[in-house]
Amino acid sequence: MVRGLDTFRRFFKDFSGNYILIGGAACDEHMTDAGLIFRATKDLDLVLIVEALNTEFVQHFWRFVREGGYETRQKSGGGRKYYRFLKPQKEIYPYQLELFARNPDLLDLADDTHLTPIPVDDDMSSLSAILMNDDYYGFTIENSEVEDDLHRAGVETLICLKAKAYLDLKKRKEKEEKIDERNINKHKNDVVRLAVLLSPENSRHLPDSIRDDMRQFMDLLKLEPPDYGTLGKLMGVPRLDEEVVVNQIKHTFILSV
């Protein structure tokens, strides 16, 4: 389990309608539920649900930051809004919180708030741009669930977000931006990990834009496959089969039509 997740769960149990957990921590929750192993991750990525936010939640959130003693509090510049909180003084709190908001200045309501500019971050800027897209934002909300007092994105949502992040970072890398290759491959590998959790009995229609992105991702996955054997051993599936994974993704998202 990701450090501090239980503390967050208890603190926000009455506010599950205000956020959705995405990213590695959400992936880890789903994998753990299935008895499998995800990769190491230390941050909680949260999407703030604009339509449900209110002063009560904002005040409660800042109380969490204060009680955790977060030393570093950062905010992005420009039109895309995301926030990062690092280095809590209390070890039972998440080491790192990253929040994404479609509405600028949502959290800038506390009188004692001092937010420094956030450094450029490949993953955060990419994910923020993805969530500004109406299709991805709506799909994330519609395909989420509350489990054990924690509001988290569904497996299908996480796969689509990871695939889109992979495409975006890869495109930026091709434009000669300084993008860490490990960050690009991380998202591709996570899609494969999560695909093991998909049910052969279920399939769903995607919004056109997301379906197009998934088809593009699958084309690249075929051209640049990960090491399925190594991934399988690390996650507890020693005979992870490429064909099975690919066919399952295509079936779930109806990509062959």
Coordinates of N, CA and C in Angstrom, one line a residue:
M1 N 0.8 -1.2 0.0 CA 0.0 0.0 0.0 C 0.9 1.2 0.0
V2 N 0.4 2.3 -0.7 CA 1.1 3.5 -0.8 C 1.1 4.2 0.6
R3 N 2.3 4.7 1.0 CA 2.4 5.4 2.3 C 1.3 6.5 2.4
G4 N 0.7 6.5 3.6 CA -0.2 7.6 3.9 C -1.6 7.4 3.3
L5 N -1.9 6.4 2.5 CA -3.2 6.3 1.9 C -4.3 6.0 2.9
D6 N -4.0 5.2 3.9 CA -5.0 5.0 4.9 C -5.4 6.3 5.7
T7 N -4.3 7.1 6.0 CA -4.6 8.4 6.6 C -5.4 9.3 5.8
F8 N -5.1 9.3 4.5 CA -6.0 10.1 3.6 C -7.4 9.6 3.5
R9 N -7.5 8.3 3.4 CA -8.8 7.6 3.4 C -9.7 8.0 4.5
R10 N -9.1 7.9 5.8 CA -9.9 8.2 7.0 C -10.3 9.7 7.0
F11 N -9.3 10.6 6.7 CA -9.5 12.0 6.8 C -10.6 12.5 5.8
F12 N -10.7 11.9 4.6 CA -11.6 12.4 3.6 C -12.8 11.4 3.4
K13 N -13.1 10.6 4.3 CA -14.2 9.6 4.1 C -15.5 10.2 3.9
D14 N -15.7 11.5 4.4 CA -17.0 12.2 4.2 C -17.0 13.1 3.0
F15 N -15.9 13.0 2.2 CA -15.7 13.9 1.1 C -15.4 13.2 -0.2
S16 N -15.8 11.9 -0.3 CA -15.5 11.1 -1.5 C -16.1 11.6 -2.8
G17 N -17.1 12.5 -2.7 CA -17.6 13.0 -3.9 C -16.9 14.2 -4.4
N18 N -15.8 14.7 -3.8 CA -15.1 15.8 -4.2 C -13.8 15.6 -4.9
Y19 N -13.4 14.3 -5.0 CA -12.1 14.0 -5.6 C -12.2 12.6 -6.2
I20 N -11.2 12.3 -7.1 CA -11.0 10.9 -7.6 C -9.5 10.6 -7.6
L21 N -9.2 9.5 -7.0 CA -7.8 9.1 -7.0 C -7.4 8.4 -8.3
I22 N -6.4 8.9 -8.9 CA -5.9 8.4 -10.2 C -4.4 8.0 -10.0
G23 N -3.7 7.7 -11.1 CA -2.3 7.5 -11.1 C -1.9 6.2 -10.4
G24 N -0.6 6.2 -10.0 CA -0.1 4.9 -9.5 C -0.7 4.4 -8.3
A25 N -1.2 5.3 -7.4 CA -1.8 4.8 -6.1 C -3.1 4.1 -6.4
A26 N -3.9 4.6 -7.4 CA -5.1 4.0 -7.8 C -4.8 2.6 -8.4
C27 N -3.8 2.6 -9.3 CA -3.4 1.3 -9.9 C -3.0 0.3 -8.8
D28 N -2.2 0.8 -7.8 CA -1.8 -0.1 -6.8 C -3.0 -0.7 -6.0
E29 N -4.0 0.1 -5.7 CA -5.2 -0.3 -5.0 C -5.9 -1.5 -5.8
H30 N -6.1 -1.3 -7.1 CA -6.7 -2.3 -7.9 C -5.9 -3.6 -8.0
M31 N -4.6 -3.4 -8.2 CA -3.7 -4.6 -8.3 C -3.7 -5.4 -7.0
T32 N -3.6 -4.6 -5.8 CA -3.6 -5.3 -4.5 C -4.9 -6.1 -4.3
D33 N -6.0 -5.5 -4.7 CA -7.3 -6.1 -4.5 C -7.3 -7.5 -5.3
A34 N -6.6 -7.5 -6.4 CA -6.5 -8.8 -7.2 C -5.4 -9.7 -6.8
G35 N -4.7 -9.3 -5.7 CA -3.6 -10.2 -5.2 C -2.3 -10.1 -6.1
L36 N -2.2 -9.0 -6.8 CA -1.0 -8.8 -7.7 C -0.2 -7.7 -7.2
I37 N 1.0 -7.5 -7.8 CA 2.0 -6.5 -7.3 C 2.1 -5.4 -8.3
F38 N 2.0 -4.2 -7.9 CA 2.2 -3.0 -8.8 C 3.6 -2.6 -8.5
R39 N 4.1 -1.6 -9.3 CA 5.4 -1.1 -9.1 C 5.4 -0.1 -7.9
A40 N 6.6 0.3 -7.4 CA 6.7 1.2 -6.3 C 6.2 2.6 -6.7
T41 N 5.4 3.2 -5.8 CA 4.9 4.6 -6.1 C 4.7 5.3 -4.7
K42 N 4.9 6.6 -4.7 CA 4.9 7.3 -3.4 C 3.9 8.4 -3.4
D43 N 3.3 8.8 -4.5 CA 2.5 10.0 -4.5 C 1.0 9.6 -4.8
L44 N 0.1 10.5 -4.3 CA -1.3 10.4 -4.5 C -1.7 11.4 -5.5
D45 N -2.2 11.0 -6.7 CA -2.7 11.9 -7.7 C -4.2 12.0 -7.6
L46 N -4.7 13.2 -7.5 CA -6.1 13.4 -7.2 C -6.7 14.4 -8.3
V47 N -7.8 14.0 -8.8 CA -8.6 14.9 -9.7 C -9.7 15.5 -8.8
L48 N -9.7 16.9 -8.8 CA -10.8 17.6 -8.0 C -12.0 17.7 -8.9
I49 N -13.1 17.2 -8.4 CA -14.4 17.3 -9.2 C -15.0 18.7 -9.0
V50 N -14.8 19.5 -10.0 CA -15.2 20.9 -10.0 C -16.7 21.1 -9.6
E51 N -17.5 20.2 -10.2 CA -19.0 20.4 -10.0 C -19.4 20.1 -8.5
A52 N -18.5 19.5 -7.7 CA -18.9 19.1 -6.4 C -18.1 19.9 -5.3
L53 N -17.1 20.7 -5.7 CA -16.3 21.4 -4.8 C -17.0 22.5 -4.1
N54 N -16.7 22.7 -2.8 CA -17.3 23.7 -2.0 C -16.3 24.2 -0.9
T55 N -16.6 25.2 -0.2 CA -15.7 25.8 0.8 C -15.4 24.8 1.9
E56 N -16.4 24.0 2.3 CA -16.2 23.0 3.3 C -15.0 22.0 2.9
F57 N -15.1 21.5 1.7 CA -14.0 20.6 1.3 C -12.6 21.3 1.2
V58 N -12.6 22.5 0.7 CA -11.3 23.3 0.6 C -10.7 23.5 2.0
Q59 N -11.6 23.9 2.9 CA -11.1 24.1 4.3 C -10.6 22.8 4.9
H60 N -11.3 21.7 4.6 CA -10.9 20.4 5.2 C -9.6 20.0 4.5
F61 N -9.4 20.2 3.3 CA -8.2 19.9 2.6 C -7.0 20.6 3.2
W62 N -7.1 21.9 3.4 CA -6.0 22.7 4.0 C -5.7 22.3 5.4
R63 N -6.7 21.8 6.1 CA -6.5 21.3 7.5 C -5.6 20.0 7.4
F64 N -5.9 19.2 6.4 CA -5.0 18.0 6.1 C -3.6 18.4 5.9
V65 N -3.4 19.4 5.1 CA -2.0 19.9 4.7 C -1.3 20.4 6.0
R66 N -2.1 21.2 6.8 CA -1.5 21.8 8.0 C -1.1 20.7 9.0
E67 N -2.1 19.8 9.2 CA -1.8 18.7 10.2 C -0.7 17.8 9.8
G68 N -0.6 17.6 8.5 CA 0.5 16.7 8.0 C 1.9 17.5 8.1
G69 N 1.8 18.8 8.2 CA 3.1 19.6 8.2 C 3.8 19.5 6.9
Y70 N 3.1 19.7 5.8 CA 3.8 19.6 4.5 C 4.7 20.9 4.3
E71 N 6.0 20.6 4.1 CA 7.0 21.7 4.1 C 6.9 22.4 2.7
T72 N 6.7 21.6 1.6 CA 6.7 22.2 0.3 C 5.3 22.2 -0.3
R73 N 4.9 23.4 -0.7 CA 3.5 23.6 -1.2 C 3.7 24.4 -2.5
Q74 N 3.3 23.8 -3.6 CA 3.6 24.4 -5.0 C 2.3 24.4 -5.8
K75 N 2.3 25.4 -6.8 CA 1.2 25.6 -7.7 C 1.8 25.9 -9.1
S76 N 1.2 25.3 -10.1 CA 1.6 25.6 -11.5 C 1.3 27.0 -11.9
G77 N 1.9 27.5 -12.9 CA 1.6 28.8 -13.5 C 0.8 28.5 -14.8
G78 N 0.3 29.6 -15.4 CA -0.5 29.5 -16.6 C -1.9 29.0 -16.4
G79 N -2.5 28.7 -17.5 CA -3.9 28.3 -17.5 C -4.2 26.9 -16.9
R80 N -3.3 26.0 -17.0 CA -3.5 24.7 -16.5 C -3.1 24.7 -15.0
K81 N -4.0 24.2 -14.2 CA -3.8 24.3 -12.7 C -3.6 22.9 -12.1
Y82 N -2.4 22.8 -11.5 CA -2.2 21.6 -10.7 C -1.3 22.0 -9.5
Y83 N -1.4 21.2 -8.4 CA -0.8 21.6 -7.2 C 0.0 20.4 -6.7
R84 N 1.1 20.7 -5.9 CA 1.9 19.6 -5.4 C 2.3 19.9 -3.9
F85 N 2.2 18.9 -3.0 CA 2.5 19.1 -1.6 C 3.5 18.0 -1.3
L86 N 4.6 18.4 -0.7 CA 5.7 17.4 -0.5 C 6.2 17.5 1.0
K87 N 6.9 16.4 1.4 CA 7.6 16.4 2.6 C 6.8 16.7 3.9
P88 N 5.9 15.8 4.2 CA 5.1 16.0 5.5 C 6.0 15.7 6.7
Q89 N 5.8 16.4 7.8 CA 6.6 16.2 9.0 C 6.1 14.9 9.7
K90 N 4.9 14.5 9.4 CA 4.4 13.2 10.0 C 4.4 12.1 9.0
E91 N 5.0 11.0 9.4 CA 5.3 9.9 8.5 C 4.0 9.1 8.1
I92 N 2.9 9.3 8.8 CA 1.7 8.6 8.5 C 1.0 9.3 7.3
Y93 N 1.5 10.4 6.9 CA 0.8 11.2 5.8 C 1.5 10.8 4.5
P94 N 0.8 10.9 3.4 CA 1.4 10.7 2.0 C 2.6 11.5 1.8
Y95 N 3.7 10.9 1.3 CA 4.9 11.7 1.0 C 4.6 12.8 0.0
Q96 N 3.8 12.6 -0.9 CA 3.6 13.6 -2.0 C 2.1 13.5 -2.4
L97 N 1.5 14.7 -2.5 CA 0.1 14.9 -3.0 C 0.2 15.7 -4.3
E98 N -0.5 15.2 -5.3 CA -0.6 16.0 -6.6 C -2.0 16.1 -6.9
L99 N -2.5 17.4 -7.1 CA -3.9 17.6 -7.4 C -4.1 18.3 -8.7
F100 N -5.1 17.9 -9.5 CA -5.4 18.5 -10.8 C -6.8 19.1 -10.7
A101 N -6.9 20.4 -11.2 CA -8.1 21.1 -11.1 C -8.4 21.8 -12.5
R102 N -9.6 21.7 -13.0 CA -10.0 22.3 -14.2 C -10.3 23.8 -14.0
N103 N -10.7 24.1 -12.8 CA -11.0 25.5 -12.5 C -9.8 26.2 -11.8
P104 N -9.3 27.3 -12.3 CA -8.1 28.0 -11.7 C -8.4 28.4 -10.3
D105 N -7.4 28.3 -9.5 CA -7.4 28.9 -8.1 C -8.4 28.3 -7.2
L106 N -8.8 27.0 -7.5 CA -9.8 26.4 -6.6 C -9.4 26.3 -5.2
L107 N -8.1 26.0 -5.0 CA -7.6 25.8 -3.6 C -7.0 27.1 -3.0
D108 N -7.0 28.2 -3.7 CA -6.3 29.4 -3.2 C -7.2 30.2 -2.3
L109 N -7.9 29.5 -1.4 CA -8.9 30.2 -0.5 C -8.4 30.4 0.9
A110 N -7.4 29.7 1.3 CA -7.0 29.8 2.7 C -6.1 31.1 2.8
D111 N -6.4 31.8 3.9 CA -5.7 33.1 4.1 C -4.2 32.9 4.3
D112 N -3.8 31.7 4.9 CA -2.4 31.5 5.2 C -1.7 30.6 4.1
T113 N -2.3 30.6 2.9 CA -1.8 29.8 1.9 C -0.6 30.5 1.2
H114 N 0.5 29.8 1.1 CA 1.7 30.3 0.4 C 2.2 29.3 -0.5
L115 N 1.9 29.5 -1.8 CA 2.2 28.5 -2.8 C 3.3 29.0 -3.7
T116 N 4.4 28.2 -3.8 CA 5.5 28.6 -4.6 C 5.3 28.0 -6.0
P117 N 6.0 28.6 -7.0 CA 5.8 28.0 -8.4 C 6.3 26.6 -8.5
I118 N 5.6 25.8 -9.2 CA 6.0 24.4 -9.3 C 7.0 24.2 -10.4
P119 N 8.0 23.4 -10.2 CA 9.0 23.2 -11.3 C 8.3 22.4 -12.5
V120 N 8.9 22.6 -13.7 CA 8.3 21.9 -14.8 C 8.4 20.4 -14.6
D121 N 7.3 19.7 -14.8 CA 7.2 18.2 -14.6 C 6.5 17.6 -15.7
D122 N 7.2 16.6 -16.3 CA 6.6 15.9 -17.5 C 5.3 15.3 -17.3
D123 N 5.2 14.5 -16.2 CA 3.9 13.7 -16.0 C 2.8 14.7 -15.6
M124 N 3.1 15.6 -14.7 CA 2.0 16.5 -14.2 C 1.5 17.4 -15.3
S125 N 2.3 18.0 -16.1 CA 1.9 18.9 -17.2 C 1.1 18.1 -18.2
S126 N 1.5 16.9 -18.5 CA 0.8 16.0 -19.5 C -0.6 15.6 -18.9
L127 N -0.6 15.1 -17.7 CA -1.9 14.7 -17.1 C -2.8 15.8 -17.0
S128 N -2.3 17.0 -16.6 CA -3.2 18.2 -16.5 C -3.8 18.5 -17.8
A129 N -3.1 18.5 -18.9 CA -3.6 18.8 -20.2 C -4.7 17.7 -20.6
I130 N -4.4 16.5 -20.3 CA -5.4 15.4 -20.6 C -6.7 15.7 -19.9
L131 N -6.7 16.0 -18.6 CA -7.9 16.2 -17.8 C -8.6 17.5 -18.1
M132 N -8.0 18.4 -18.9 CA -8.7 19.6 -19.4 C -9.6 19.2 -20.5
N133 N -9.4 18.1 -21.1 CA -10.2 17.6 -22.2 C -11.5 17.1 -21.7
D134 N -12.6 17.6 -22.2 CA -14.0 17.2 -21.7 C -14.2 15.7 -21.8
D135 N -13.8 15.1 -22.8 CA -14.1 13.6 -22.9 C -13.3 12.8 -21.9
Y136 N -12.1 13.2 -21.6 CA -11.3 12.4 -20.6 C -11.8 12.8 -19.2
Y137 N -12.1 14.0 -19.0 CA -12.6 14.4 -17.6 C -14.0 13.7 -17.4
G138 N -14.9 13.8 -18.3 CA -16.2 13.1 -18.1 C -16.0 11.6 -18.0
F139 N -15.2 11.0 -18.8 CA -15.0 9.5 -18.7 C -14.4 9.1 -17.4
T140 N -13.5 10.0 -16.8 CA -12.9 9.7 -15.5 C -13.9 9.7 -14.4
I141 N -14.8 10.7 -14.4 CA -15.9 10.8 -13.4 C -16.9 9.6 -13.6
E142 N -17.3 9.4 -14.8 CA -18.3 8.4 -15.0 C -17.8 6.9 -14.7
N143 N -16.6 6.7 -14.9 CA -16.0 5.4 -14.7 C -15.1 5.4 -13.4
S144 N -15.7 5.8 -12.3 CA -15.0 5.8 -11.0 C -15.9 5.1 -10.0
E145 N -15.3 4.8 -8.9 CA -16.0 4.0 -7.8 C -15.5 4.4 -6.5
V146 N -16.4 4.3 -5.5 CA -16.0 4.4 -4.1 C -15.9 3.1 -3.5
E147 N -14.7 2.7 -3.0 CA -14.4 1.4 -2.4 C -13.7 1.6 -1.1
D148 N -14.3 1.2 0.0 CA -13.7 1.3 1.3 C -13.4 2.7 1.6
D149 N -14.3 3.6 1.4 CA -14.2 5.1 1.7 C -13.2 5.8 0.8
L150 N -12.8 5.2 -0.3 CA -11.8 5.9 -1.2 C -12.4 5.9 -2.6
H151 N -12.5 7.2 -3.1 CA -13.0 7.4 -4.5 C -11.9 7.2 -5.4
R152 N -11.9 6.2 -6.3 CA -10.8 5.9 -7.2 C -11.3 5.7 -8.6
A153 N -10.5 6.0 -9.5 CA -10.8 5.7 -11.0 C -10.9 4.2 -11.2
G154 N -11.7 3.8 -12.1 CA -11.8 2.4 -12.5 C -10.7 2.0 -13.3
V155 N -10.5 0.7 -13.5 CA -9.4 0.1 -14.2 C -9.4 0.7 -15.7
E156 N -10.6 0.7 -16.3 CA -10.7 1.1 -17.7 C -10.3 2.6 -17.8
T157 N -10.7 3.4 -16.9 CA -10.3 4.8 -16.9 C -8.7 5.0 -16.8
L158 N -8.1 4.2 -15.9 CA -6.7 4.3 -15.6 C -5.9 3.9 -16.9
I159 N -6.4 2.8 -17.6 CA -5.8 2.4 -18.8 C -5.8 3.5 -19.9
C160 N -7.0 4.1 -20.0 CA -7.1 5.2 -21.0 C -6.2 6.4 -20.7
L161 N -6.2 6.8 -19.4 CA -5.3 7.9 -19.0 C -3.9 7.6 -19.2
K162 N -3.5 6.4 -18.9 CA -2.1 6.0 -19.0 C -1.7 5.9 -20.5
A163 N -2.6 5.4 -21.3 CA -2.3 5.3 -22.8 C -2.2 6.7 -23.4
K164 N -3.0 7.6 -23.0 CA -3.0 9.0 -23.5 C -1.7 9.7 -23.0
A165 N -1.3 9.5 -21.7 CA -0.1 10.1 -21.2 C 1.1 9.6 -22.0
Y166 N 1.1 8.3 -22.3 CA 2.2 7.7 -23.1 C 2.3 8.4 -24.5
L167 N 1.2 8.5 -25.2 CA 1.1 9.2 -26.5 C 1.6 10.6 -26.4
D168 N 1.2 11.4 -25.4 CA 1.6 12.8 -25.3 C 3.1 12.9 -25.0
L169 N 3.6 12.1 -24.1 CA 5.0 12.3 -23.7 C 5.9 11.8 -24.9
K170 N 5.4 10.8 -25.6 CA 6.2 10.3 -26.8 C 6.2 11.3 -27.8
K171 N 5.1 12.0 -28.1 CA 5.1 13.1 -29.1 C 6.0 14.2 -28.7
R172 N 6.0 14.6 -27.4 CA 6.8 15.7 -27.0 C 8.3 15.3 -27.1
K173 N 8.6 14.1 -26.8 CA 10.0 13.6 -27.0 C 10.4 13.7 -28.4
E174 N 9.5 13.3 -29.4 CA 9.9 13.4 -30.8 C 10.1 14.9 -31.2
K175 N 9.5 15.8 -30.5 CA 9.7 17.2 -30.8 C 11.0 17.8 -30.1
E176 N 11.8 16.9 -29.6 CA 13.0 17.2 -28.9 C 12.9 17.9 -27.6
E177 N 11.7 17.7 -27.0 CA 11.6 18.2 -25.6 C 12.4 17.2 -24.7
K178 N 12.9 17.7 -23.6 CA 13.6 16.9 -22.6 C 12.7 16.1 -21.8
I179 N 12.3 14.9 -22.3 CA 11.4 14.0 -21.6 C 12.2 12.7 -21.3
D180 N 12.1 12.3 -20.0 CA 12.7 11.1 -19.5 C 12.1 9.9 -20.2
E181 N 12.9 9.1 -20.9 CA 12.3 7.9 -21.6 C 11.7 6.9 -20.6
R182 N 12.2 6.9 -19.3 CA 11.6 6.0 -18.3 C 10.2 6.4 -18.0
N183 N 9.9 7.7 -18.0 CA 8.5 8.2 -17.8 C 7.6 7.7 -18.9
I184 N 8.1 7.8 -20.1 CA 7.2 7.3 -21.2 C 6.9 5.8 -21.1
N185 N 7.9 5.0 -20.9 CA 7.7 3.6 -20.8 C 6.9 3.2 -19.6
K186 N 7.0 4.0 -18.5 CA 6.3 3.6 -17.3 C 4.8 3.5 -17.6
H187 N 4.3 4.5 -18.4 CA 2.8 4.5 -18.7 C 2.5 3.3 -19.6
K188 N 3.3 3.0 -20.5 CA 3.0 1.8 -21.4 C 3.0 0.6 -20.6
N189 N 4.0 0.4 -19.7 CA 4.0 -0.8 -18.9 C 2.8 -0.9 -18.0
D190 N 2.4 0.3 -17.5 CA 1.2 0.3 -16.6 C 0.0 -0.2 -17.3
V191 N -0.2 0.2 -18.5 CA -1.3 -0.3 -19.3 C -1.4 -1.8 -19.4
V192 N -0.2 -2.4 -19.6 CA -0.1 -3.8 -19.7 C -0.4 -4.5 -18.3
R193 N 0.1 -3.9 -17.3 CA -0.2 -4.4 -15.9 C -1.7 -4.4 -15.6
L194 N -2.3 -3.2 -15.9 CA -3.8 -3.1 -15.6 C -4.6 -4.0 -16.5
A195 N -4.2 -4.2 -17.7 CA -5.0 -5.1 -18.7 C -5.3 -6.4 -18.1
V196 N -4.4 -6.9 -17.2 CA -4.6 -8.2 -16.6 C -5.9 -8.2 -15.8
L197 N -6.3 -7.1 -15.3 CA -7.5 -7.0 -14.5 C -8.8 -6.9 -15.2
L198 N -8.7 -6.7 -16.6 CA -9.9 -6.5 -17.4 C -10.7 -7.9 -17.5
S199 N -12.0 -7.8 -17.4 CA -12.8 -9.0 -17.5 C -13.2 -9.3 -18.9
P200 N -13.0 -10.6 -19.3 CA -13.4 -11.0 -20.7 C -14.9 -10.8 -21.0
E201 N -15.7 -10.7 -19.9 CA -17.1 -10.6 -20.0 C -17.6 -9.2 -20.3
N202 N -16.8 -8.2 -20.1 CA -17.2 -6.8 -20.2 C -16.6 -6.1 -21.4
S203 N -17.3 -5.2 -21.9 CA -16.7 -4.3 -23.0 C -17.5 -3.0 -22.9
R204 N -16.9 -1.9 -23.4 CA -17.5 -0.6 -23.3 C -17.2 0.3 -24.5
H205 N -18.1 1.1 -24.9 CA -17.9 2.0 -25.9 C -17.2 3.3 -25.4
L206 N -16.2 3.8 -26.1 CA -15.5 4.9 -25.7 C -15.9 6.2 -26.5
P207 N -15.8 7.4 -25.9 CA -16.0 8.6 -26.8 C -15.0 8.5 -27.9
D208 N -15.4 9.1 -29.1 CA -14.6 8.9 -30.3 C -13.2 9.3 -30.1
S209 N -12.9 10.4 -29.4 CA -11.5 10.9 -29.3 C -10.7 9.9 -28.4
I210 N -11.3 9.4 -27.4 CA -10.5 8.4 -26.6 C -10.3 7.1 -27.3
R211 N -11.3 6.7 -28.1 CA -11.2 5.5 -28.9 C -10.0 5.6 -29.9
D212 N -10.0 6.8 -30.6 CA -8.9 7.1 -31.5 C -7.5 7.0 -30.9
D213 N -7.4 7.6 -29.7 CA -6.2 7.5 -28.9 C -5.8 6.1 -28.6
M214 N -6.8 5.3 -28.1 CA -6.5 3.9 -27.8 C -6.0 3.1 -29.0
R215 N -6.6 3.4 -30.1 CA -6.2 2.7 -31.3 C -4.7 3.0 -31.7
Q216 N -4.4 4.3 -31.6 CA -3.0 4.7 -31.8 C -2.1 4.1 -30.8
F217 N -2.5 4.0 -29.6 CA -1.6 3.4 -28.6 C -1.4 2.0 -28.9
M218 N -2.4 1.2 -29.3 CA -2.3 -0.2 -29.6 C -1.4 -0.4 -30.8
D219 N -1.4 0.5 -31.8 CA -0.5 0.4 -32.9 C 1.0 0.5 -32.4
L220 N 1.2 1.4 -31.5 CA 2.6 1.6 -31.0 C 3.0 0.5 -30.1
L221 N 2.0 -0.1 -29.3 CA 2.3 -1.2 -28.4 C 2.8 -2.4 -29.3
K222 N 2.2 -2.6 -30.4 CA 2.6 -3.7 -31.3 C 4.0 -3.4 -31.9
L223 N 4.3 -2.1 -32.2 CA 5.6 -1.8 -32.8 C 6.7 -1.8 -31.7
E224 N 6.4 -1.4 -30.5 CA 7.4 -1.3 -29.5 C 6.9 -2.0 -28.2
P225 N 6.8 -3.3 -28.2 CA 6.3 -4.1 -27.1 C 7.2 -4.0 -25.9
P226 N 6.6 -4.0 -24.7 CA 7.5 -4.1 -23.5 C 7.9 -5.5 -23.3
D227 N 8.7 -5.8 -22.3 CA 9.2 -7.1 -21.9 C 8.1 -7.8 -21.1
Y228 N 7.2 -8.5 -21.8 CA 6.0 -9.1 -21.1 C 6.5 -10.1 -20.0
G229 N 7.5 -10.8 -20.3 CA 8.0 -11.8 -19.4 C 8.4 -11.2 -18.1
T230 N 9.2 -10.2 -18.2 CA 9.7 -9.5 -17.0 C 8.6 -8.8 -16.2
L231 N 7.7 -8.1 -16.9 CA 6.6 -7.5 -16.3 C 5.7 -8.5 -15.5
G232 N 5.5 -9.6 -16.2 CA 4.6 -10.7 -15.6 C 5.2 -11.2 -14.3
K233 N 6.5 -11.5 -14.3 CA 7.2 -12.0 -13.1 C 7.1 -11.0 -12.0
L234 N 7.3 -9.7 -12.3 CA 7.3 -8.7 -11.2 C 6.0 -8.5 -10.6
M235 N 4.9 -8.7 -11.4 CA 3.6 -8.4 -10.9 C 2.9 -9.7 -10.3
G236 N 3.5 -10.8 -10.5 CA 2.9 -12.1 -10.0 C 2.2 -12.9 -11.0
V237 N 2.4 -12.6 -12.3 CA 1.8 -13.4 -13.4 C 2.9 -13.9 -14.3
P238 N 3.5 -15.0 -13.9 CA 4.8 -15.5 -14.6 C 4.6 -15.8 -16.0
R239 N 3.4 -16.1 -16.5 CA 3.2 -16.5 -17.9 C 2.3 -15.4 -18.6
L240 N 2.7 -14.2 -18.4 CA 2.0 -13.1 -19.1 C 2.1 -13.2 -20.6
D241 N 1.0 -13.3 -21.3 CA 1.1 -13.6 -22.7 C 0.7 -12.3 -23.5
E242 N 1.6 -11.9 -24.4 CA 1.3 -10.7 -25.2 C 0.0 -10.7 -26.0
E243 N -0.2 -11.8 -26.7 CA -1.4 -11.9 -27.5 C -2.7 -11.8 -26.6
V244 N -2.7 -12.4 -25.5 CA -3.9 -12.4 -24.6 C -4.1 -11.0 -24.1
V245 N -3.0 -10.3 -23.7 CA -3.2 -8.9 -23.3 C -3.7 -8.0 -24.3
V246 N -3.1 -8.1 -25.5 CA -3.5 -7.2 -26.6 C -5.0 -7.5 -27.0
N247 N -5.4 -8.7 -27.1 CA -6.7 -9.1 -27.5 C -7.7 -8.6 -26.4
Q248 N -7.3 -8.7 -25.2 CA -8.2 -8.3 -24.1 C -8.5 -6.8 -24.1
I249 N -7.5 -6.0 -24.4 CA -7.6 -4.6 -24.5 C -8.6 -4.2 -25.7
K250 N -8.3 -4.9 -26.8 CA -9.1 -4.6 -28.0 C -10.6 -5.0 -27.7
H251 N -10.8 -6.1 -27.0 CA -12.2 -6.5 -26.7 C -12.9 -5.6 -25.8
T252 N -12.2 -5.2 -24.7 CA -12.8 -4.3 -23.7 C -13.2 -3.0 -24.2
F253 N -12.4 -2.4 -25.1 CA -12.7 -1.1 -25.6 C -13.3 -1.1 -27.0
I254 N -13.6 -2.3 -27.5 CA -14.2 -2.5 -28.8 C -13.4 -1.7 -29.9
L255 N -12.1 -2.1 -30.0 CA -11.2 -1.4 -30.9 C -11.1 -2.0 -32.3
S256 N -11.6 -3.2 -32.4 CA -11.5 -3.9 -33.7 C -12.6 -3.6 -34.7
V257 N -13.6 -2.8 -34.2 CA -14.7 -2.5 -35.1 C -14.3 -1.3 -36.0

